[in-house]
């Protein structure tokens, strides 16, 4: 499907690709990896047709449908749902043709276009757009809000959903997880696994690459190499290749040294001059094998804290929020040196509020928070990077914001920055030229210089490449203090965290499971949240009843009277009868809507509608058909939730 033959690509004077050859077949899912600046995004720009190769050939089929995430924002007055629907360019084209046919009164054309829209799933497009919006983190109430009301990160999520909305042959994604939280990353992985087209994805999320792709394309030093399998398979193959190449390079260096020594010794000797000349020619012909050294690998360290009090922070039944709005209620948590805690929870559940509470930046509304006298928190969040001066440099910002680094001599500042990838004169470059990944590394360098004993990290791996993420993970594992982390990087969470806590429904609780268990919890919680409040209340009441019954059997609980037990059982039966009534009502409504949908489809398919009825009536029927389909889909979801609630409550009782 896509073919590169001996391609050279330049950006300015720099050669990003040299003699690159690659074939991508239809339906393949390919991960593109490499260090920041190696040319991954440039390769995608070539596929999009935005660049032409400086040498060699790039070929793709005619009329290839490509979809990519726009980096610029559309008209910000556009409602979110319309922005997403605009991604389905084929549907929008059919809708324009239909409007033109309505204006000219061409009934046959209208009938044909309605059939095409129906065949293309056009009447289900709003429901599909709503599902994509929910997947990337929007709520149902957000669909009619204009784009300008959302943050930049949420607008980029909208652009991602819009790209997924388009039916395409090739989907191009460049760091799609950068603006997502863990919930949205898990959803995106499942969506990409079901995607039937060709996928090219640039990503530093190794868990996503492991779950989705079947081939890795690695860009390094202008070379492009292809490896079968997912990222873990690539890592093993690359390590073995690197070891072989280094061994061969070492042998060749020894051979070159031996030849030079022979020539230096015997070149002036008449009897050996011809042999020396022969060896010089051999040296010229000797193929140079470049060792695959990990140039630029990071050596990150978090210096030992001055003191490690125990505990560092204690929360006892703390409530927290903003003004009169309470986000978290009755939170209890104790953190000590050596703890490695991952914070899980949906977008907007209160994870960032918890981090600010632990950092001392947010005062409790109620309850007791105890901070150790020697506590030195180190708080990393993307918003913290905005504190860098626009005209600053790495060395000036480290001295300004790095705590004790203010008194370091320049050489110590440079040595510290070098461990985070800022060597030579880069320490004096203005930050306005730095990429997101470079600013993130500088933020971590400043944080490490403060010698914290409690690290609070909110998405620390955003914009970091795989090498930097690995360095961060190693540094955190060796850190003597405590780490509390919010991240969508499952590899980082899985290798670092020893326990998880879950923020949900304004509460904080220990999460007894791993990230796979969390993915299952998300699916269950999503279904539960779709049930009507009465059904949810019945489930909570039944669960509470079950917990009470279990607690009553313990010796510590008082024995209830038979009369109280009968009364509570009657209340539970009444709640369940309400669920059964709603289930029956939903089934009746579904049956009636099914009959109406069939009648509408028959009317919309009849040519006489477009010959004899005004355009307003035609639009009314089409709109009613769309509304009926959307209501049926919503009711089917509700029916499933009610059925599950009834079944689980029956088991409990």
XYZ file of C-alpha atoms in Angstrom:
653
model
C 0.000 0.000 0.000
C 2.741 2.480 0.994
C 6.230 2.179 -0.469
C 9.468 4.074 0.185
C 12.475 3.326 -2.050
C 15.888 4.780 -1.165
C 14.272 7.902 0.255
C 16.295 10.826 1.563
C 14.530 13.435 3.667
C 16.005 16.693 4.895
C 14.837 19.331 7.300
C 17.010 22.308 6.587
C 20.617 21.164 6.406
C 19.969 18.104 8.531
C 19.407 14.714 6.866
C 16.700 12.861 8.804
C 16.409 9.841 6.496
C 19.026 8.407 4.176
C 18.426 5.517 1.734
C 15.215 4.579 3.570
C 13.267 1.673 2.104
C 9.973 0.451 3.547
C 6.760 -1.245 2.415
C 3.579 -1.083 4.492
C 0.834 -3.499 3.484
C -2.914 -2.941 3.698
C -4.290 -3.661 7.159
C -0.898 -3.559 8.896
C -0.507 -1.809 12.226
C 2.957 -0.294 12.452
C 4.576 1.476 15.391
C 7.221 4.109 14.594
C 9.794 4.666 17.336
C 13.010 6.590 17.819
C 14.479 9.396 19.839
C 12.910 12.848 19.836
C 14.084 14.645 16.699
C 14.980 11.458 14.803
C 12.437 12.156 12.036
C 9.301 10.240 13.053
C 6.903 13.140 12.525
C 8.680 14.033 9.279
C 8.058 10.500 8.013
C 4.330 10.905 8.721
C 4.372 14.275 6.921
C 5.767 12.465 3.870
C 2.931 9.915 4.008
C 0.366 12.744 4.340
C 1.760 14.295 1.160
C 2.981 17.449 2.911
C 6.615 16.739 1.977
C 8.328 15.314 -1.068
C 11.486 13.193 -0.767
C 14.764 14.925 -1.560
C 15.863 11.710 -3.259
C 14.269 8.340 -3.943
C 10.580 7.584 -4.391
C 7.435 7.432 -2.275
C 4.350 5.766 -3.753
C 0.782 5.302 -2.496
C -2.453 4.231 -4.230
C -4.595 6.862 -5.894
C -7.646 8.012 -3.936
C -6.149 6.733 -0.704
C -8.241 7.933 2.242
C -5.959 9.257 4.982
C -6.936 10.452 8.432
C -4.633 12.328 10.804
C -5.044 14.430 13.930
C -5.090 18.141 13.152
C -2.614 20.133 15.242
C -4.442 23.415 14.721
C -7.851 24.147 16.241
C -10.954 24.631 14.136
C -13.497 27.461 14.457
C -13.853 27.699 18.205
C -17.520 28.679 18.146
C -18.358 25.269 16.646
C -20.173 22.912 19.038
C -18.166 19.838 19.940
C -20.626 17.411 18.298
C -20.467 19.313 14.975
C -16.661 19.404 15.127
C -16.611 15.618 15.452
C -19.206 15.073 12.716
C -17.087 17.208 10.363
C -14.519 14.417 10.585
C -16.817 12.167 8.532
C -16.085 13.980 5.272
C -18.038 11.491 3.143
C -21.169 12.028 5.230
C -20.789 15.803 5.125
C -20.425 15.612 1.332
C -23.638 13.574 1.037
C -25.445 16.046 3.303
C -24.377 18.955 1.075
C -25.616 17.096 -1.994
C -28.916 16.379 -0.249
C -29.401 20.054 0.608
C -28.715 20.964 -3.015
C -31.269 18.369 -4.216
C -33.846 19.732 -1.764
C -33.355 23.239 -3.116
C -33.868 22.093 -6.720
C -36.768 19.767 -5.796
C -35.107 16.718 -7.381
C -37.091 13.945 -5.673
C -35.244 11.027 -7.270
C -31.864 12.448 -6.258
C -33.128 13.006 -2.716
C -34.355 9.416 -2.477
C -31.032 8.101 -3.710
C -29.063 10.327 -1.334
C -31.152 9.290 1.662
C -30.423 5.671 0.750
C -26.698 6.442 0.502
C -26.707 8.217 3.852
C -28.534 5.291 5.432
C -26.108 2.806 3.848
C -23.144 4.843 5.093
C -24.514 4.827 8.641
C -25.153 8.543 8.455
C -28.184 8.505 10.700
C -26.131 6.796 13.402
C -23.256 9.275 13.001
C -24.265 11.487 15.989
C -24.347 8.430 18.242
C -20.947 7.342 16.895
C -19.533 10.816 17.499
C -20.942 10.852 21.036
C -19.296 7.489 21.760
C -15.929 8.752 20.491
C -16.297 11.899 22.596
C -17.004 9.841 25.685
C -14.055 7.572 24.913
C -11.546 10.423 24.895
C -12.953 11.916 28.091
C -15.909 14.196 27.342
C -19.274 14.032 29.103
C -22.654 13.940 27.356
C -23.345 17.507 28.508
C -20.210 18.675 26.635
C -21.500 17.788 23.168
C -23.300 21.085 22.548
C -20.606 23.275 24.122
C -18.451 25.360 21.740
C -14.817 24.328 21.435
C -13.544 27.583 22.890
C -14.920 26.608 26.308
C -12.494 23.683 26.590
C -8.818 23.731 27.584
C -6.126 23.274 24.958
C -5.608 19.659 26.041
C -9.319 18.870 25.738
C -9.435 20.539 22.318
C -6.629 18.227 21.195
C -8.716 15.303 22.474
C -11.548 16.602 20.295
C -9.203 16.621 17.296
C -8.225 13.016 18.046
C -11.889 11.949 18.200
C -12.537 13.811 14.934
C -9.697 11.905 13.226
C -11.147 8.616 14.477
C -14.562 9.667 13.160
C -13.382 9.573 9.569
C -13.702 6.335 7.647
C -10.229 5.893 6.193
C -7.807 3.455 4.594
C -4.805 4.736 6.568
C -4.861 6.260 10.045
C -1.834 8.338 11.074
C -1.376 9.075 14.779
C 1.503 11.132 16.182
C 1.780 10.727 19.970
C -1.982 10.251 20.417
C -1.723 9.623 24.183
C 0.036 12.881 25.112
C -3.164 14.672 26.128
C -5.051 11.619 27.414
C -5.465 10.224 30.888
C -5.209 6.514 31.694
C -8.926 5.855 31.127
C -8.826 7.354 27.639
C -5.588 5.500 26.782
C -7.195 2.174 27.708
C -10.216 3.044 25.561
C -8.022 4.143 22.629
C -6.061 0.892 22.733
C -9.260 -1.136 22.434
C -10.486 1.087 19.584
C -7.240 0.706 17.645
C -7.269 -3.060 18.125
C -10.705 -3.149 16.434
C -9.670 -0.733 13.641
C -9.554 -2.603 10.319
C -7.522 -0.168 8.250
C -3.788 0.469 8.072
C -2.299 2.193 11.115
C 0.936 4.150 11.433
C 1.415 5.338 14.999
C 4.279 7.322 16.494
C 4.235 6.677 20.210
C 6.417 6.445 23.298
C 3.767 4.420 25.125
C 5.249 0.928 25.100
C 2.099 -0.670 26.555
C 0.022 0.773 23.700
C 2.567 -0.433 21.149
C 2.645 -3.886 22.720
C -1.131 -4.164 22.603
C -1.804 -2.795 19.120
C 1.021 -3.063 16.570
C 2.498 -6.074 14.761
C 5.601 -4.339 13.392
C 8.050 -1.712 14.649
C 9.873 0.751 12.402
C 12.905 2.205 14.177
C 14.495 5.501 13.145
C 18.052 6.094 14.281
C 20.934 8.162 12.894
C 19.143 8.637 9.554
C 18.538 4.918 9.123
C 15.219 3.142 9.029
C 14.949 -0.484 10.182
C 11.902 -2.750 10.394
C 11.277 -5.401 13.086
C 8.452 -7.942 13.237
C 6.327 -8.087 16.367
C 5.354 -5.587 19.035
C 7.596 -3.232 20.995
C 8.793 -5.836 23.503
C 9.889 -8.115 20.633
C 11.686 -5.170 18.997
C 13.475 -4.345 22.241
C 14.859 -7.875 22.522
C 15.909 -8.013 18.854
C 17.494 -4.568 19.007
C 19.459 -5.436 22.154
C 20.841 -8.590 20.520
C 21.701 -6.664 17.346
C 23.388 -3.938 19.352
C 25.517 -6.488 21.188
C 26.567 -8.184 17.927
C 27.375 -4.859 16.265
C 29.433 -3.648 19.196
C 31.424 -6.899 19.198
C 32.103 -6.622 15.457
C 33.071 -2.948 15.791
C 35.492 -3.832 18.602
C 37.119 -6.518 16.445
C 37.464 -4.093 13.548
C 39.036 -1.452 15.784
C 41.609 -4.002 16.929
C 42.314 -4.959 13.290
C 42.725 -1.298 12.266
C 45.137 -0.720 15.162
C 47.158 -3.811 14.171
C 47.402 -2.678 10.538
C 48.455 0.845 11.528
C 51.110 -0.585 13.805
C 52.446 -2.837 10.996
C 52.552 0.061 8.513
C 54.255 2.399 10.984
C 56.910 -0.238 11.704
C 57.719 -1.539 8.235
C 56.791 1.208 5.765
C 60.394 2.432 5.545
C 61.803 -1.099 5.246
C 62.385 -2.023 1.602
C 61.628 -5.721 2.055
C 58.302 -4.948 3.802
C 57.230 -1.839 1.843
C 54.995 -3.775 -0.582
C 53.262 -5.604 2.307
C 52.760 -2.304 4.120
C 51.247 -0.753 0.988
C 48.970 -3.767 0.586
C 47.751 -3.399 4.138
C 47.034 0.297 3.599
C 44.815 -0.595 0.625
C 43.092 -3.243 2.735
C 42.503 -0.609 5.431
C 40.830 1.642 2.848
C 38.561 -1.217 1.747
C 37.715 -2.308 5.277
C 34.004 -1.720 5.876
C 33.295 0.515 8.806
C 30.834 -0.983 11.253
C 29.352 1.631 13.571
C 28.627 0.364 17.028
C 25.061 1.004 18.079
C 25.967 2.905 21.204
C 23.236 4.455 23.286
C 24.508 7.971 22.674
C 22.641 10.469 24.757
C 21.309 7.975 27.284
C 20.367 9.728 30.484
C 21.833 9.168 33.927
C 19.123 10.664 36.107
C 19.421 10.741 39.864
C 17.342 12.145 42.680
C 19.885 13.169 45.309
C 19.243 11.766 48.820
C 16.980 13.959 50.922
C 18.407 15.539 54.067
C 15.836 13.732 56.264
C 13.259 10.992 55.826
C 10.639 11.427 58.566
C 7.991 8.751 59.040
C 5.244 9.347 58.105
C 5.753 12.168 55.633
C 2.073 13.049 55.279
C -1.058 11.817 57.047
C -4.653 12.558 56.071
C -7.485 11.662 58.436
C -11.042 12.042 57.148
C -10.056 15.067 55.074
C -12.446 16.809 52.696
C -11.044 19.120 50.036
C -12.210 21.206 47.112
C -12.499 24.742 45.815
C -14.619 27.499 47.392
C -17.941 25.877 48.287
C -17.458 22.891 45.952
C -16.165 19.726 47.643
C -14.245 17.351 45.344
C -13.008 14.772 47.895
C -14.728 13.649 51.089
C -13.347 11.943 54.205
C -10.019 10.937 52.670
C -7.643 8.970 54.899
C -4.104 8.162 53.742
C -0.633 7.824 55.252
C 2.574 8.111 53.194
C 6.024 7.041 54.400
C 9.504 6.852 52.824
C 9.750 3.957 50.380
C 6.070 4.063 49.381
C 5.321 3.810 45.664
C 1.661 4.727 45.173
C -0.196 4.990 41.873
C -3.364 7.108 41.830
C -6.146 5.797 39.586
C -9.459 7.388 38.694
C -11.496 8.901 35.909
C -10.750 12.286 34.402
C -12.194 14.913 36.755
C -12.594 12.510 39.680
C -10.178 14.505 41.858
C -6.699 13.039 41.284
C -5.071 16.458 40.818
C -6.951 17.770 43.850
C -5.465 14.926 45.913
C -1.967 15.748 44.661
C -2.328 19.439 45.548
C -3.672 18.457 48.951
C -0.614 16.252 49.596
C 1.743 18.968 48.339
C 0.302 21.474 50.802
C -0.935 23.750 48.007
C -4.594 23.182 48.889
C -5.964 23.559 52.411
C -8.421 20.940 53.718
C -12.043 21.982 54.043
C -12.499 19.512 56.880
C -10.574 16.764 58.662
C -6.949 16.614 59.747
C -3.844 16.835 57.556
C -0.479 16.301 59.284
C 2.717 17.271 57.445
C 6.056 16.147 58.880
C 8.191 19.123 60.033
C 11.000 18.014 57.697
C 8.730 17.345 54.727
C 10.199 18.541 51.403
C 7.593 17.881 48.705
C 8.554 17.864 45.057
C 5.488 18.492 42.914
C 5.709 17.922 39.158
C 2.760 18.788 36.921
C 2.533 20.068 33.367
C 1.335 23.423 34.655
C 4.551 23.700 36.704
C 6.511 23.943 33.439
C 4.767 27.248 32.750
C 6.768 28.765 35.613
C 9.867 28.826 33.415
C 10.773 32.321 32.271
C 10.152 32.838 28.568
C 13.613 34.345 28.114
C 15.329 31.879 30.452
C 17.810 29.091 29.728
C 18.256 25.678 31.393
C 21.108 26.897 33.566
C 19.358 30.116 34.636
C 16.091 28.338 35.467
C 17.879 25.588 37.426
C 19.645 28.253 39.505
C 16.393 30.218 39.971
C 13.986 27.373 40.796
C 16.210 24.526 41.951
C 16.350 25.322 45.671
C 19.916 24.705 46.859
C 21.069 24.886 43.224
C 20.931 28.667 43.582
C 24.280 28.463 45.395
C 25.930 25.880 43.127
C 28.961 26.877 41.046
C 28.397 26.903 37.303
C 30.232 23.622 36.726
C 27.986 21.814 39.200
C 24.927 23.254 37.468
C 26.251 22.064 34.098
C 27.064 18.580 35.426
C 23.557 18.242 36.851
C 21.921 19.360 33.596
C 24.134 17.020 31.571
C 22.644 14.023 33.383
C 19.251 15.139 32.092
C 20.410 15.472 28.501
C 21.510 19.131 28.368
C 25.164 19.141 27.438
C 27.706 21.611 26.149
C 26.237 24.950 25.048
C 22.627 23.745 25.200
C 22.512 24.868 28.818
C 22.592 28.487 27.596
C 19.996 28.179 24.804
C 16.688 30.080 25.238
C 13.804 27.897 26.365
C 11.525 29.270 23.671
C 13.305 26.922 21.248
C 12.757 23.838 23.414
C 10.305 21.060 22.624
C 7.743 19.734 25.085
C 9.989 16.773 25.891
C 12.977 19.019 26.583
C 10.943 21.248 28.889
C 9.686 18.163 30.746
C 13.265 16.942 31.234
C 14.282 20.365 32.523
C 11.350 20.320 34.942
C 12.526 16.972 36.309
C 16.098 18.292 36.578
C 14.889 21.267 38.637
C 12.787 18.956 40.805
C 15.732 16.628 41.489
C 17.939 19.552 42.539
C 15.533 20.443 45.368
C 16.291 17.117 47.117
C 12.657 16.294 47.968
C 11.678 13.391 50.216
C 8.167 13.161 48.733
C 7.736 13.150 44.961
C 4.248 14.008 43.694
C 4.250 13.390 39.948
C 1.265 14.296 37.761
C 1.853 12.891 34.252
C 5.665 13.179 34.426
C 6.308 11.171 31.243
C 4.286 13.397 28.887
C 6.399 14.232 25.811
C 9.323 12.060 27.016
C 10.706 9.514 24.571
C 11.187 5.861 25.516
C 14.809 6.324 26.573
C 13.909 9.212 28.885
C 10.953 7.279 30.327
C 13.244 4.362 31.103
C 15.720 6.689 32.814
C 12.903 8.211 34.859
C 11.674 4.784 35.944
C 15.177 3.722 37.083
C 15.697 6.988 38.999
C 12.352 6.623 40.769
C 13.060 3.016 41.712
C 16.300 4.094 43.404
C 14.739 7.123 45.127
C 14.796 6.717 48.922
C 11.736 8.858 49.620
C 8.082 8.287 48.719
C 6.532 8.551 45.254
C 2.880 9.286 44.506
C 2.181 9.275 40.775
C -0.674 9.966 38.363
C 0.168 8.727 34.871
C -1.309 7.244 31.715
C 1.977 5.379 31.127
C 1.056 1.806 32.091
C 4.634 0.560 31.747
C 5.822 3.176 34.242
C 2.957 2.475 36.656
C 3.343 -1.287 36.409
C 7.102 -1.331 37.004
C 7.172 1.339 39.712
C 4.045 1.177 41.868
C 3.687 -1.262 44.718
C 0.101 -0.289 45.473
C -2.732 1.701 43.947
C -5.439 3.944 45.331
C -8.651 4.772 43.493
C -10.364 8.172 43.404
C -14.037 7.682 42.548
C -17.339 9.237 43.554
C -15.554 11.830 45.768
C -13.900 9.072 47.837
C -10.418 7.576 48.076
C -9.999 3.836 48.610
C -7.241 1.247 48.285
C -7.455 -0.542 44.933
C -6.753 -4.228 45.351
C -5.618 -5.232 41.874
C -3.392 -4.368 38.929
C -3.958 -2.249 35.829
C -5.814 -5.058 34.062
C -8.215 -5.159 37.019
C -8.562 -1.387 36.756
C -9.530 -1.673 33.082
C -12.268 -4.130 34.060
C -13.406 -1.813 36.856
C -13.663 1.034 34.349
C -15.913 -1.014 32.068
C -18.167 -1.982 34.960
C -18.285 1.541 36.357
C -19.113 2.960 32.928
C -22.095 0.611 32.586
C -23.192 1.415 36.111
C -23.041 5.145 35.466
C -25.404 4.758 32.517
C -28.151 3.273 34.661
C -30.837 5.675 35.926
C -30.382 7.073 39.368
C -33.148 4.929 40.800
C -31.468 1.738 39.599
C -28.096 2.900 40.882
C -29.670 3.740 44.208
C -31.234 0.280 44.352
C -27.840 -1.329 43.673
C -26.158 0.778 46.343
C -28.922 -0.012 48.793
C -28.672 -3.724 48.038
C -24.885 -3.647 48.401
C -25.197 -1.680 51.623
C -27.769 -4.179 52.873
C -25.426 -7.042 52.005
C -22.494 -5.351 53.750
C -24.679 -4.724 56.786
C -25.812 -8.322 56.863
C -22.192 -9.524 56.579
C -21.108 -7.153 59.334
C -24.010 -8.228 61.537
C -22.786 -11.809 61.472
C -19.545 -10.746 63.128
C -19.246 -10.807 66.887
C -18.546 -7.086 67.056
C -21.958 -6.158 65.618
C -25.171 -6.234 67.630
C -27.806 -8.795 66.691
C -30.817 -7.233 64.947
C -34.327 -8.108 65.916
C -36.423 -10.263 63.601
C -38.830 -7.353 63.139
C -36.037 -4.992 61.965
C -34.745 -7.632 59.577
C -38.193 -8.155 58.014
C -38.632 -4.386 57.619
C -35.266 -3.983 55.862
C -35.948 -6.946 53.596
C -39.287 -5.369 52.629
C -37.518 -2.086 51.796
C -35.045 -3.950 49.593
C -37.904 -5.746 47.801
C -39.626 -2.398 47.197
C -36.464 -0.958 45.674
C -36.085 -3.952 43.364
C -39.733 -3.762 42.348
C -39.003 -0.224 41.162
C -36.158 -1.537 39.000
C -38.453 -4.244 37.564
C -41.091 -1.618 36.735
C -38.510 0.528 34.918
C -37.282 -2.525 33.030
C -40.810 -3.345 31.849
C -41.436 0.275 30.858
C -38.167 0.356 28.897
C -39.094 -2.822 27.025
C -42.504 -1.396 26.075
C -40.923 1.828 24.829
C -38.360 -0.106 22.773
C -41.119 -2.106 21.107
C -43.085 1.045 20.201
C -39.974 2.791 18.856
C -39.102 -0.247 16.741
C -42.498 -0.047 15.029
C -42.090 3.703 14.450
C -38.576 3.304 13.046
C -39.789 0.726 10.500
C -42.586 3.084 9.378
C -40.190 6.005 9.008
C -37.703 3.964 7.000
C -40.492 2.869 4.669
C -41.636 6.475 4.206
C -38.098 7.767 3.575
C -37.486 5.072 0.951
C -40.628 5.972 -1.063
C -39.950 8.171 -4.151
C -43.370 9.825 -3.873
C -42.270 11.508 -0.644
C -39.785 13.610 -2.580
C -42.121 14.193 -5.517
C -45.191 15.367 -3.597
C -44.112 16.486 -0.140
C -42.372 19.813 0.674
C -38.699 19.834 1.696
C -39.642 20.789 5.264
C -41.669 17.585 5.644
C -38.823 15.530 4.205
C -36.377 17.041 6.678
C -38.832 16.508 9.532
C -39.125 12.788 8.755
C -35.356 12.385 8.417
C -34.791 14.196 11.710
C -37.441 12.098 13.468
C -35.823 8.941 12.119
C -32.468 10.033 13.508
C -33.995 10.859 16.899
C -35.798 7.502 17.052
C -32.569 5.617 16.322
C -30.663 7.567 18.963
C -33.398 6.939 21.550
C -33.423 3.226 20.741
C -29.658 3.031 21.261
C -29.900 4.891 24.579
C -32.781 2.698 25.768
C -30.922 -0.478 24.832
C -27.996 0.669 26.965
C -30.394 1.496 29.798
C -32.096 -1.906 29.463
C -28.744 -3.689 29.805
C -27.824 -1.646 32.884
C -31.204 -2.281 34.540
C -30.987 -5.992 33.786
C -27.504 -6.204 35.283
C -28.616 -4.252 38.359
C -31.599 -6.550 38.887
C -29.501 -9.663 38.387
C -26.722 -8.562 40.747
C -29.206 -7.392 43.397
C -31.058 -10.703 43.196
C -27.794 -12.583 43.741
C -26.946 -10.423 46.730
C -30.308 -10.995 48.377
